[in-house]
Coordinates of C-alpha atoms and ligand atoms in Angstrom, one line a residue:
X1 CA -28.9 48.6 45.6
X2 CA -31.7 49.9 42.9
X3 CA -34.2 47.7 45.0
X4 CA -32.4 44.6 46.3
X5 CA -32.2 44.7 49.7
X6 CA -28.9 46.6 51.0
X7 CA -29.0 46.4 54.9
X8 CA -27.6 42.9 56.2
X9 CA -28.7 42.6 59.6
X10 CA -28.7 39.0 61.9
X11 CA -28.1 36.8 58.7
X12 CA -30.9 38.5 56.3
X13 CA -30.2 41.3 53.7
X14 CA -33.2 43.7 54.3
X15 CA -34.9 46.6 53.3
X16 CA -34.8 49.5 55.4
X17 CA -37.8 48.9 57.9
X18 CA -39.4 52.3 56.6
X19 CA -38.5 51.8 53.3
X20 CA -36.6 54.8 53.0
X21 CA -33.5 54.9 50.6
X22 CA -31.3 57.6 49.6
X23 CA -29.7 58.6 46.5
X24 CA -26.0 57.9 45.7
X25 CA -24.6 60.9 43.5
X26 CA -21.4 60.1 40.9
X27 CA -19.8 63.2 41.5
X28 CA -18.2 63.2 38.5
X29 CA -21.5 64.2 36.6
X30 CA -24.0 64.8 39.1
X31 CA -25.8 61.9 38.1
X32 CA -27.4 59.6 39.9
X33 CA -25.4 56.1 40.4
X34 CA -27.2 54.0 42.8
X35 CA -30.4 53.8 44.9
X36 CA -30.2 52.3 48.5
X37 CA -31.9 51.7 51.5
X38 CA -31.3 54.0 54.3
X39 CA -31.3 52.4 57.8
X40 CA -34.0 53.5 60.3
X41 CA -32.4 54.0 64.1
X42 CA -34.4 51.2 65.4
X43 CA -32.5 49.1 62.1
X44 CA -29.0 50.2 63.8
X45 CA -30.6 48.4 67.0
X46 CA -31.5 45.2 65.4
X47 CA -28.1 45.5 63.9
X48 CA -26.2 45.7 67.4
X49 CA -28.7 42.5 68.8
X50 CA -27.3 40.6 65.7
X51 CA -23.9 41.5 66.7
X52 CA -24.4 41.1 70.4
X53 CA -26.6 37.7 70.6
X54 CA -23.6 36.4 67.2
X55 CA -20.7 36.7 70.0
X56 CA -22.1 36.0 73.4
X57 CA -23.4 32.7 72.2
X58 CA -19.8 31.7 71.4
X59 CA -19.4 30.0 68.5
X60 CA -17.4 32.5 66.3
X61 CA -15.1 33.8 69.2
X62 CA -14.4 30.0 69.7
X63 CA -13.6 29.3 66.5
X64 CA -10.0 28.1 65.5
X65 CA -7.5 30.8 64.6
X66 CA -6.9 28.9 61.4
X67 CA -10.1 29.0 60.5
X68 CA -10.5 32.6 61.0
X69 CA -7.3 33.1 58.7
X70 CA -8.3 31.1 56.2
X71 CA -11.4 32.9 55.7
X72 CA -9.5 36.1 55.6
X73 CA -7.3 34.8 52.9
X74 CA -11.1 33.6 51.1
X75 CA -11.9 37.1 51.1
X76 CA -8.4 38.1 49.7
X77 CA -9.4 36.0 46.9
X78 CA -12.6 37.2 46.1
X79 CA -11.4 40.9 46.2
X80 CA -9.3 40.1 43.7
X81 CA -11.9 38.2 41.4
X82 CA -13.9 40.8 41.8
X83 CA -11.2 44.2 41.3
X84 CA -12.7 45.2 38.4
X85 CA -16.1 45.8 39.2
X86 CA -15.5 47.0 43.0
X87 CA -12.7 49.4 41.3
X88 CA -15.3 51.0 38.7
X89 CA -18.3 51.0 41.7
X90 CA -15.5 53.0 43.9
X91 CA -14.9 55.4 41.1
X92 CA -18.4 56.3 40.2
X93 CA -19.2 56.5 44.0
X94 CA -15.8 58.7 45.6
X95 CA -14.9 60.0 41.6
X96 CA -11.1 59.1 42.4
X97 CA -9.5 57.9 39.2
X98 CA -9.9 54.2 38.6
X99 CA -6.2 54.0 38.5
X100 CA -6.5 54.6 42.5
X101 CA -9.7 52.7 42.9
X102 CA -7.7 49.5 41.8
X103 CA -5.1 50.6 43.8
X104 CA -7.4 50.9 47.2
X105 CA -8.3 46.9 45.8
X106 CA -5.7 45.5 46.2
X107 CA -4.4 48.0 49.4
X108 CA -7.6 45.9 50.5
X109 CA -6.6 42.9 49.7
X110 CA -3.7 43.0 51.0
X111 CA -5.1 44.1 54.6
X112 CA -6.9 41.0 54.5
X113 CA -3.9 38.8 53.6
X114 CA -1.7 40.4 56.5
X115 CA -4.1 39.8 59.3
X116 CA -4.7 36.0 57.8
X117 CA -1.3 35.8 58.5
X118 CA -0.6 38.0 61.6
X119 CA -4.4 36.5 63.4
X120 CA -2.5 33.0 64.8
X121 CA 1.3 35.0 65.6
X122 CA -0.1 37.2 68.8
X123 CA 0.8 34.3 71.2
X124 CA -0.1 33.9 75.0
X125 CA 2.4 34.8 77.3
X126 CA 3.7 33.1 80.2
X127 CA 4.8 35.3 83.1
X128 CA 7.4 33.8 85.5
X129 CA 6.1 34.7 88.9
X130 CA 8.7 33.1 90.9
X131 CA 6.9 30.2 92.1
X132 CA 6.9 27.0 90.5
X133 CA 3.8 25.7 91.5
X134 CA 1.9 29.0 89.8
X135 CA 1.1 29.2 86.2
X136 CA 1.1 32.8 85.3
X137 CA -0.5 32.9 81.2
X138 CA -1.4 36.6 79.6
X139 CA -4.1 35.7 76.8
X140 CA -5.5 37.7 74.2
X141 CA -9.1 37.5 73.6
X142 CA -12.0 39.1 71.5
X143 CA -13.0 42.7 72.5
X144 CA -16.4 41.8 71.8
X145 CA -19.1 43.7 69.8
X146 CA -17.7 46.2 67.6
X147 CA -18.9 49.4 65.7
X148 CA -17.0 50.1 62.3
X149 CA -18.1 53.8 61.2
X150 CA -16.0 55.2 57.8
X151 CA -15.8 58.3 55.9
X152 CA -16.2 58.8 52.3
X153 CA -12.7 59.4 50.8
X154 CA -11.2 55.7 50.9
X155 CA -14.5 54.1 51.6
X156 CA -14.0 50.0 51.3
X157 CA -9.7 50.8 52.1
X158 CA -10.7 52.2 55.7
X159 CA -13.3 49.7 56.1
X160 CA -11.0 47.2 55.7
X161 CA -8.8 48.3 58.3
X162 CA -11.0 47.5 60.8
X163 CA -13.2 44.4 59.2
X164 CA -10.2 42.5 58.4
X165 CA -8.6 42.9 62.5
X166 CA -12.2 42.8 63.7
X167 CA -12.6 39.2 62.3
X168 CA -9.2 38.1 63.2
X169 CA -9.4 38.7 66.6
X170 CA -13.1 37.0 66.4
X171 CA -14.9 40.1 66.9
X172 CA -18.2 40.2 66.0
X173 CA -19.3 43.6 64.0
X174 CA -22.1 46.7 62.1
X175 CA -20.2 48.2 60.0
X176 CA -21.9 51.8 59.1
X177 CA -20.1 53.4 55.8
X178 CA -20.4 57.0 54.9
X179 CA -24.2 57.6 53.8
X180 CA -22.5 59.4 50.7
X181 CA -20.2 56.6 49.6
X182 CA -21.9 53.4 50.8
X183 CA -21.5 51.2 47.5
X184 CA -18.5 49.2 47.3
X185 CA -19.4 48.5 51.1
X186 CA -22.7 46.8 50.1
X187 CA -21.2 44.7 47.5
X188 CA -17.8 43.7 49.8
X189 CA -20.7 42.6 52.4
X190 CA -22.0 40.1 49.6
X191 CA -18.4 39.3 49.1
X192 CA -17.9 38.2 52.7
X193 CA -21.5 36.0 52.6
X194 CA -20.1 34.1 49.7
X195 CA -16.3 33.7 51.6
X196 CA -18.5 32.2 54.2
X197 CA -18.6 34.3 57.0
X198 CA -21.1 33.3 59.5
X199 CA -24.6 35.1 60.0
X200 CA -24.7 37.9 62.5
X201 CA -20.8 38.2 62.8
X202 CA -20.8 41.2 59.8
X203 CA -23.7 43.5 60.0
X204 CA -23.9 46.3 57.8
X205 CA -26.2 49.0 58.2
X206 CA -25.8 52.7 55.8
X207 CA -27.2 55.9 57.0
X208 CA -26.9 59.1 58.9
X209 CA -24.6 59.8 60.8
X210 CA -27.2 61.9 63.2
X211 CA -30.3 58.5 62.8
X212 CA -27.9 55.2 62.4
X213 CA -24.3 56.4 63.6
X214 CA -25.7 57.8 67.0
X215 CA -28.0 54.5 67.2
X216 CA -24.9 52.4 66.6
X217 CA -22.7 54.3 69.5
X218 CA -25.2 55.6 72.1
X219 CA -25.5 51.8 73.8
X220 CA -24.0 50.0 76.5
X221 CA -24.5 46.7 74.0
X222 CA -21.6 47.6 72.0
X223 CA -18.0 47.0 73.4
X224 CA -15.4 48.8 70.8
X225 CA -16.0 51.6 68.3
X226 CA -13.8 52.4 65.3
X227 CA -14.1 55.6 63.7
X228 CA -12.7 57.5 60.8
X229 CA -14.0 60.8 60.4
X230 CA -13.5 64.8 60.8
X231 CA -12.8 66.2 64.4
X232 CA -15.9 67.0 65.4
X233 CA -18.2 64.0 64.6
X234 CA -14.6 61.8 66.6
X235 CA -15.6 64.3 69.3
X236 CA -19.5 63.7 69.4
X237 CA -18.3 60.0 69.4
X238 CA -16.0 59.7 71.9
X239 CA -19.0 62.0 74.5
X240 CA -21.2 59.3 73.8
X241 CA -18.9 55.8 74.2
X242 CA -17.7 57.9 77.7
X243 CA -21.8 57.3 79.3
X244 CA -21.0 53.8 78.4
X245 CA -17.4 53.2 79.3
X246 CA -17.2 52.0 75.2
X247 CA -13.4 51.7 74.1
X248 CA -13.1 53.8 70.8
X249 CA -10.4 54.3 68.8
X250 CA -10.5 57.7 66.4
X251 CA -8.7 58.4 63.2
X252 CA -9.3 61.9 62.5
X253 CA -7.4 63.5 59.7
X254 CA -4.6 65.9 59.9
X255 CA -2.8 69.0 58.7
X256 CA 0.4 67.4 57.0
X257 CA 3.4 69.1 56.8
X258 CA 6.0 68.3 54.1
X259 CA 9.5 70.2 54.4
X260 CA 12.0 70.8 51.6
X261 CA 15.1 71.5 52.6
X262 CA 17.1 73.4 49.8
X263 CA 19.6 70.4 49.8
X264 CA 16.8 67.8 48.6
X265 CA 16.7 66.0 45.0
X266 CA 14.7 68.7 42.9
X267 CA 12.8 66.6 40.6
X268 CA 11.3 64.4 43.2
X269 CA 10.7 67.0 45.2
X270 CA 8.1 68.8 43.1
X271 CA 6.7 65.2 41.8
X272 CA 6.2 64.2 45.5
X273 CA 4.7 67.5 46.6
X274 CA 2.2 67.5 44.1
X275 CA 1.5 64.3 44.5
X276 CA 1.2 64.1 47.9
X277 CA -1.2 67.2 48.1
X278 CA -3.5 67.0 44.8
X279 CA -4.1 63.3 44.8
X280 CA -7.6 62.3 44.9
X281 CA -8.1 66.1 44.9
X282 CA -6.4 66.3 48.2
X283 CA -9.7 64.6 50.5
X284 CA -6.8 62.4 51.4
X285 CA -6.2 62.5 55.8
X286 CA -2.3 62.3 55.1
X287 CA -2.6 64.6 52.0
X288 CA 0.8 67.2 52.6
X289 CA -1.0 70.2 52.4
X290 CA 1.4 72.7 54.3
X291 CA 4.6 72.8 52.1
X292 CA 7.4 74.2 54.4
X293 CA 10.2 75.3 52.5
X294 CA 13.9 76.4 52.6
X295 CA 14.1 79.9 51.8
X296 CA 16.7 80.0 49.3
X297 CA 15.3 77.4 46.6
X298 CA 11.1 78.8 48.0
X299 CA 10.7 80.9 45.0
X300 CA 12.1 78.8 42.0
X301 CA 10.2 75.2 43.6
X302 CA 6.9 77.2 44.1
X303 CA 7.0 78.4 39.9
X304 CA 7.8 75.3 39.0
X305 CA 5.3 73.8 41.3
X306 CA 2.8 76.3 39.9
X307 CA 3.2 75.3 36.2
X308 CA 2.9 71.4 36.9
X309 CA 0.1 71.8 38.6
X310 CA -1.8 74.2 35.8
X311 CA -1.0 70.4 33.8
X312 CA -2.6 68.5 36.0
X313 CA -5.7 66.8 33.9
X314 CA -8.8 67.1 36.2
X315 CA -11.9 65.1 34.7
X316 CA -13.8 62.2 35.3
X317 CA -12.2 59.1 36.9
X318 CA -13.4 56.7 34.6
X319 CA -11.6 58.7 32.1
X320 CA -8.5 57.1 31.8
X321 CA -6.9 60.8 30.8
X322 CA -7.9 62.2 34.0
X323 CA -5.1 62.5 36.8
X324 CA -7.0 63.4 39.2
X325 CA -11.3 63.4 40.2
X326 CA -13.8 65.5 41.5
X327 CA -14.5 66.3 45.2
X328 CA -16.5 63.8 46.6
X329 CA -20.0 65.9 46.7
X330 CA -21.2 69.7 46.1
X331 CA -21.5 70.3 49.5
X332 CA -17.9 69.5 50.3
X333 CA -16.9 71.7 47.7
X334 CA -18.7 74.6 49.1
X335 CA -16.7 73.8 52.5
X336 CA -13.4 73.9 50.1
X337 CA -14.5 77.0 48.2
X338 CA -15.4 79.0 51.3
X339 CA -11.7 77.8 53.1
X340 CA -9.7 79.4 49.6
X341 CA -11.9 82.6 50.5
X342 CA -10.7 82.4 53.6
X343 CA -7.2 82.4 52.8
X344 CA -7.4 85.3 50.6
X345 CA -9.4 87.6 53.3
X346 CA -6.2 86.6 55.2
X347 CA -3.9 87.6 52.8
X348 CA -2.4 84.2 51.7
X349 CA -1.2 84.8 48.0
X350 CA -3.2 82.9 45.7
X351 CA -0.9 81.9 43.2
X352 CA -2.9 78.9 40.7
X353 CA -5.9 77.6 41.1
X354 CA -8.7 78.9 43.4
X355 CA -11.7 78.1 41.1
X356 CA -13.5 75.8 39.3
X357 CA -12.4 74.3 35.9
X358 CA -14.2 76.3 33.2
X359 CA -14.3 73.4 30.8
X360 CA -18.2 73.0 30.2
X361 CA -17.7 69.1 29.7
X362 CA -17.0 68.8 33.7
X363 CA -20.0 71.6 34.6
X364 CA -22.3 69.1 36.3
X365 CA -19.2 67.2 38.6
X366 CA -18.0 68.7 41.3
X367 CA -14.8 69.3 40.5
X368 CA -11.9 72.2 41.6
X369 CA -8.8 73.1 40.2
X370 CA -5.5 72.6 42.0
X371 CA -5.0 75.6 44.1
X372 CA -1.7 77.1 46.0
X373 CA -1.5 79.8 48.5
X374 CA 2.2 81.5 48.4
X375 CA 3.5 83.6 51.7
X376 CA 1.2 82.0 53.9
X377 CA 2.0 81.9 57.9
X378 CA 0.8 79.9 60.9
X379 CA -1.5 82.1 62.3
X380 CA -4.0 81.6 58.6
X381 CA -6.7 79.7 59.1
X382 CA -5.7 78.2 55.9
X383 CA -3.1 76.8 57.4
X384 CA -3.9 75.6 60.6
X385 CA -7.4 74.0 59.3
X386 CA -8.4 70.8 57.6
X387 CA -9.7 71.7 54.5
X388 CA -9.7 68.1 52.5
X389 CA -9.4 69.1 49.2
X390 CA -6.6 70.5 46.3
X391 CA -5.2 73.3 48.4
X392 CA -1.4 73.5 49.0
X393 CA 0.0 76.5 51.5
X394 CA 3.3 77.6 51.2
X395 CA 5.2 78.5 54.6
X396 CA 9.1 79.3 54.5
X397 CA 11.7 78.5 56.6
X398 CA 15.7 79.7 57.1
X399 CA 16.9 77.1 60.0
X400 CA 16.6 73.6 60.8
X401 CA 15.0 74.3 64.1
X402 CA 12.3 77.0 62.7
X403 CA 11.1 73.9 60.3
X404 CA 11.0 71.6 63.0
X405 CA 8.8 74.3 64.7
X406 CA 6.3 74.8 62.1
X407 CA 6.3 71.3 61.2
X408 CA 5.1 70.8 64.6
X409 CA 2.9 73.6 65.0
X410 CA -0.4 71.8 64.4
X411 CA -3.1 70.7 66.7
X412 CA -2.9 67.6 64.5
X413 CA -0.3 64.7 63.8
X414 CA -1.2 62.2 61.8
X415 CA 1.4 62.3 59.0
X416 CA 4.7 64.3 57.9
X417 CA 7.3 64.5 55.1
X418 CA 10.8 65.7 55.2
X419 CA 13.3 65.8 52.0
X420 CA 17.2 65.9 52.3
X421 CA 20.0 64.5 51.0
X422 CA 21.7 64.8 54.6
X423 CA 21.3 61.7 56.2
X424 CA 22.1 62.9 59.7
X425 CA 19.8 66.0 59.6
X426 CA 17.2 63.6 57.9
X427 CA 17.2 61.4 61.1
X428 CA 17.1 64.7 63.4
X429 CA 14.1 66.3 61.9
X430 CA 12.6 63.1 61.0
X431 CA 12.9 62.3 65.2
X432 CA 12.1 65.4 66.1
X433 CA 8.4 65.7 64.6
X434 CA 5.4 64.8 66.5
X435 CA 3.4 62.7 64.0
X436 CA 2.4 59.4 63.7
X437 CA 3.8 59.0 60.2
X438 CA 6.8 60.3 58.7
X439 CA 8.3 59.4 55.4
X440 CA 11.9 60.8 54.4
X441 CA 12.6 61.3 50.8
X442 CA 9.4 60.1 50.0
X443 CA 5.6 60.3 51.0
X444 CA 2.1 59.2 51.3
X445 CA 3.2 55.2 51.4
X446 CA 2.1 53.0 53.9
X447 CA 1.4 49.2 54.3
X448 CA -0.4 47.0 56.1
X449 CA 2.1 45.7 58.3
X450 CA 3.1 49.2 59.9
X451 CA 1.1 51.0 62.1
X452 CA -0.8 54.1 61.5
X453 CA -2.6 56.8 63.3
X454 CA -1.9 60.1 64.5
X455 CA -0.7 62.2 67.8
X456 CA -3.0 65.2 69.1
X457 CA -6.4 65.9 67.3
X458 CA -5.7 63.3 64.8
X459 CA -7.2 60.7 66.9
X460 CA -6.2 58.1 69.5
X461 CA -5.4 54.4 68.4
X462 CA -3.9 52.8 65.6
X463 CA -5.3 51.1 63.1
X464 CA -2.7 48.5 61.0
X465 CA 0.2 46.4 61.9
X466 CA 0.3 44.4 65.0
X467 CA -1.4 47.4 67.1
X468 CA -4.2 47.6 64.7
X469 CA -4.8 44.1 65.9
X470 CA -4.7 44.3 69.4
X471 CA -7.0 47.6 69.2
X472 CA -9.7 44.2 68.9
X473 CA -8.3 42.2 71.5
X474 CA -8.5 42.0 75.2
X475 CA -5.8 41.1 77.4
X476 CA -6.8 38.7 80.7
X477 CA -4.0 37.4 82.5
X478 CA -4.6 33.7 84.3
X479 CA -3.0 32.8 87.7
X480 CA -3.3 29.5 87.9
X481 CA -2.3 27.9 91.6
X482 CA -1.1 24.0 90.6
X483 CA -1.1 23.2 94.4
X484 CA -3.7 24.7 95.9
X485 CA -3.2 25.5 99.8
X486 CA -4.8 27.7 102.4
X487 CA -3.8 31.4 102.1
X488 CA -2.5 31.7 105.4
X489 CA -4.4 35.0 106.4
X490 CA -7.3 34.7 108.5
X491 CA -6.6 32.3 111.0
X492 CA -8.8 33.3 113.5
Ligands
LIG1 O1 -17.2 63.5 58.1 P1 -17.9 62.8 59.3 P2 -17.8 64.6 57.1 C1 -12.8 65.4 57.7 C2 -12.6 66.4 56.5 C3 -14.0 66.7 56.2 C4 -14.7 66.7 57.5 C5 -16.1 66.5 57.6 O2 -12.0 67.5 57.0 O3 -14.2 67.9 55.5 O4 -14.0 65.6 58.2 O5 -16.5 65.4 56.8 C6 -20.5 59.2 60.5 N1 -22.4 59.3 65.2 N2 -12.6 64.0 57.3 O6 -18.8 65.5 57.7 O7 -19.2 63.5 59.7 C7 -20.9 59.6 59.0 O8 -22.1 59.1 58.7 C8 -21.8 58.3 64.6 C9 -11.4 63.4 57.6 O9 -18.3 63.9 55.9 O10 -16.9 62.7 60.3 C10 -19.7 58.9 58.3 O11 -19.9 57.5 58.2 N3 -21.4 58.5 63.3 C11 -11.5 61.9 57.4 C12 -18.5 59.1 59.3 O12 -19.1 59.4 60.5 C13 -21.5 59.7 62.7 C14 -12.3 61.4 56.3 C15 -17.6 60.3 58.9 O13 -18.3 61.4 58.7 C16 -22.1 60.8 63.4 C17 -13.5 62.1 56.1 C18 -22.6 60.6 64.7 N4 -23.1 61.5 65.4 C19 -13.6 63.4 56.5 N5 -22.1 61.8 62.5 C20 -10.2 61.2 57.7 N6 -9.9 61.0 59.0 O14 -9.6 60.6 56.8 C21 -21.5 61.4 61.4 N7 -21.2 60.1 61.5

């Protein structure tokens, strides 16, 4: 970073072997906050070698479990020694508030203290086969070489989702963060050479998606693949690990529905709906972005939402008066601005929002103002599209079947909400939608121990909890004959 070395490749922090670098933009201000190398293809090569030649020779898939977890809970420590400064580097990279960024911390942190703990629980099994002279075991070992590839909006949180499993299990690793939020990943990959983790078992490489992601998946040397991304770059990825018969696992965002019935506590209501949609200006894969709403309360919760969310401060992150940040890049909020004109060529009622803030002290960020869409309908793009940023659409609802319908009518499933203060319906709905998350009463919590993911376009896998785990294991089952004799078959 600003002309150390940022690539860590077999052991060695590098330059990039063309010496190219790319420019990191605080989207807050436009400015620039960091230089760093960008990774060649061939650099993604050498990266995967490293990797490959780190866990075929043996020594860190053979290390004891207690070993492993104790250098998990190292790394725990050092996040936390170093909160601070990886909170304020997250902020001026994604522009979330640092309120979140020390949140994401310590979500970190305690990723890395849950698989410390969970890495020795995933015992061997014994099967009985019905012989007493056969010893039947089911072990669980390493899956090998594996490619780490994150997006932007929780850069070091989803990284650590799969780093912390990954070297659990013994894996051996490249991680590849998002070319436009690669920071806190450089300096956690310092943090894991001073916690002691052996050469060649974390590689990092940032860069392209198109040069240094394809280079990282488009080989028959890597064994696993973790993504997090949008649909079609999960797409392009799982094309390419299917010429090589690579296992992937794809977390790929979603279209979140969160359903009020008319029966649910007001107050939290609103808080959580706002919440859930406009935090970290909605670039957020679980963000609730299609409120679904009982018809008889619809037009009272949507004013009220309205004027909350005309208070929400928007500003720079680091300000500690901002609530919530700018999008992540201008780019992205070209995609965002051309989705809300969308919505209104398809008659969604624009009802706050829909522009840019016009205060001239946040002219050079790339910020946008909370937006809602009243009287939209499923067949809106603006409803049945991704659009990662502060837009909330507004669907209604009379019965508790047509809310279970529209809840469900996504191609996605990563994440729901449902508020009621009937416990019975609660549990129908709640069972009833096809998602992979589904808070009632609440929303947007999660923890390490519980698995998360998504049915349908949202991806395949889970990352988290004991799952999250075995997605880096291997299962082999040993039959093991304690008095050998002859099979019996071919007598002749
Ligand atoms: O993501 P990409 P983008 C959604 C969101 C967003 C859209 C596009 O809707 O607007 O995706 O965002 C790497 N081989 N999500 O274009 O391209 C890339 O370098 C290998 C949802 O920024 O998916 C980065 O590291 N890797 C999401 C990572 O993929 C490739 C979070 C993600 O980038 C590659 C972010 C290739 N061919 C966006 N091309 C979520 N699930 O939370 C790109 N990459």
């Amino acid at each position: 970073m600003n002309g150390e070395p940022d690539l860590c490749i077999g052991g060695q922090w590098r330059h990039a072997s063309d010496g190219g670098t790319r420019e990191i933009v605080n989207p807050a201000n436009g400015s620039i906050a960091a230089v760093v190398d960008e990774a060649t293809a061939d650099d993604a090569r050498d990266a995967v070698a490293a990797a490959r030649a780190a866990f075929d020779d043996g020594a860190w898939p053979g290390t004891p479990v207690a070993e492993r977890a104790a250098l998990l809970d190292r790394i725990a420590d050092l996040l936390q020694r170093d909160k601070e400064d990886l909170a304020s580097l997250e902020t001026r990279d994604t522009g979330k508030t640092l309120v979140e960024s020390r949140i994401d911390i310590d979500d970190v942190t305690s990723v890395f203290r849950y698989y410390a703990k969970l890495a020795g629980v995933e015992a061997d099994r014994i099967v009985d086969v019905g012989d007493p002279t056969i010893i039947s075991r089911v072990v669980r070992e390493p899956i090998g070489v594996c490619v780490l590839i994150a997006p932007w909006n929780y850069p070091l949180l989803q990284m650590s989702w799969k780093v912390a499993p990954a070297l659990a299990a013994g894996c051996t690793m490249v991680a590849k963060p998002s070319e436009v939020t690669p920071l806190t990943t450089i300096a956690f990959a310092h943090l894991l050479d001073e916690a002691g983790v052996p050469p060649s078992v974390f590689n990092l490489v940032q860069g392209s998606g198109a040069a240094v992601g394809a280079a990282l998946t488009d080989t028959a040397a890597v064994d696993f693949i973790s993504f997090t991304g949008g649909v079609p770059t999960g797409r392009t990825i799982a094309e390419t690990a299917a010429k090589h018969v690579t296992k992937v696992a794809l977390e790929l965002g979603g279209k979140n529905p969160h359903i009020v019935f008319a029966d649910a506590e007001p107050e939290s209501a609103v808080d959580h709906v706002l919440t859930g949609v406009f935090l970290h200006s909605g670039q957020v894969c679980s963000a609730g972005t299609r409120l679904i709403i009982e018809e008889s309360i619809a037009d009272d919760f949507v004013a009220e939402l309205v004027a909350r969310a005309e208070k929400i401060r928007v500003g720079d992150g680091m300000d500690p008066a901002s609530e919530t940040g700018p999008l992540v890049s201008a780019q992205h909020r070209a995609k965002v601005e051309a989705h809300v004109q969308q919505g209104i060529s398809e008659g969604a009622k624009l009802v706050t929002g829909g522009a840019r803030p016009n205060d001239p002290a946040l002219a050079d960020g790339f910020f946008y103002l909370p937006t809602i869409f009243d009287q939209c309908d499923r067949s809106m793009r603006i409803v049945s599209e991704e659009t990662f940023g502060p837009i909330l659409t507004v669907e209604r609802f009379t019965t508790e079947a047509e809310a279970i319908t529209l809840g469900n009518d996504t191609e996605y499933g990563l994440a729901a909400g449902v508020r009621t203060s009937d416990s019975a319906r609660g549990e129908r709905v709640v069972r009833a939608l096809r998602h992979g998350t589904v808070w009632l009463n609440d929303f947007g919590y999660y923890t390490a121990a519980a698995e998360w993911g998504g049915f349908g376009k949202s991806g395949n896998g889970r990352e988290l909890g004991p799952t999250g785990l075995t997605e880096y294991q291997e299962i082999k089952h040993i039959w093991q004959n304690t008095s050998p004799q002859g099979a019996g078959w071919f007598k002749g």
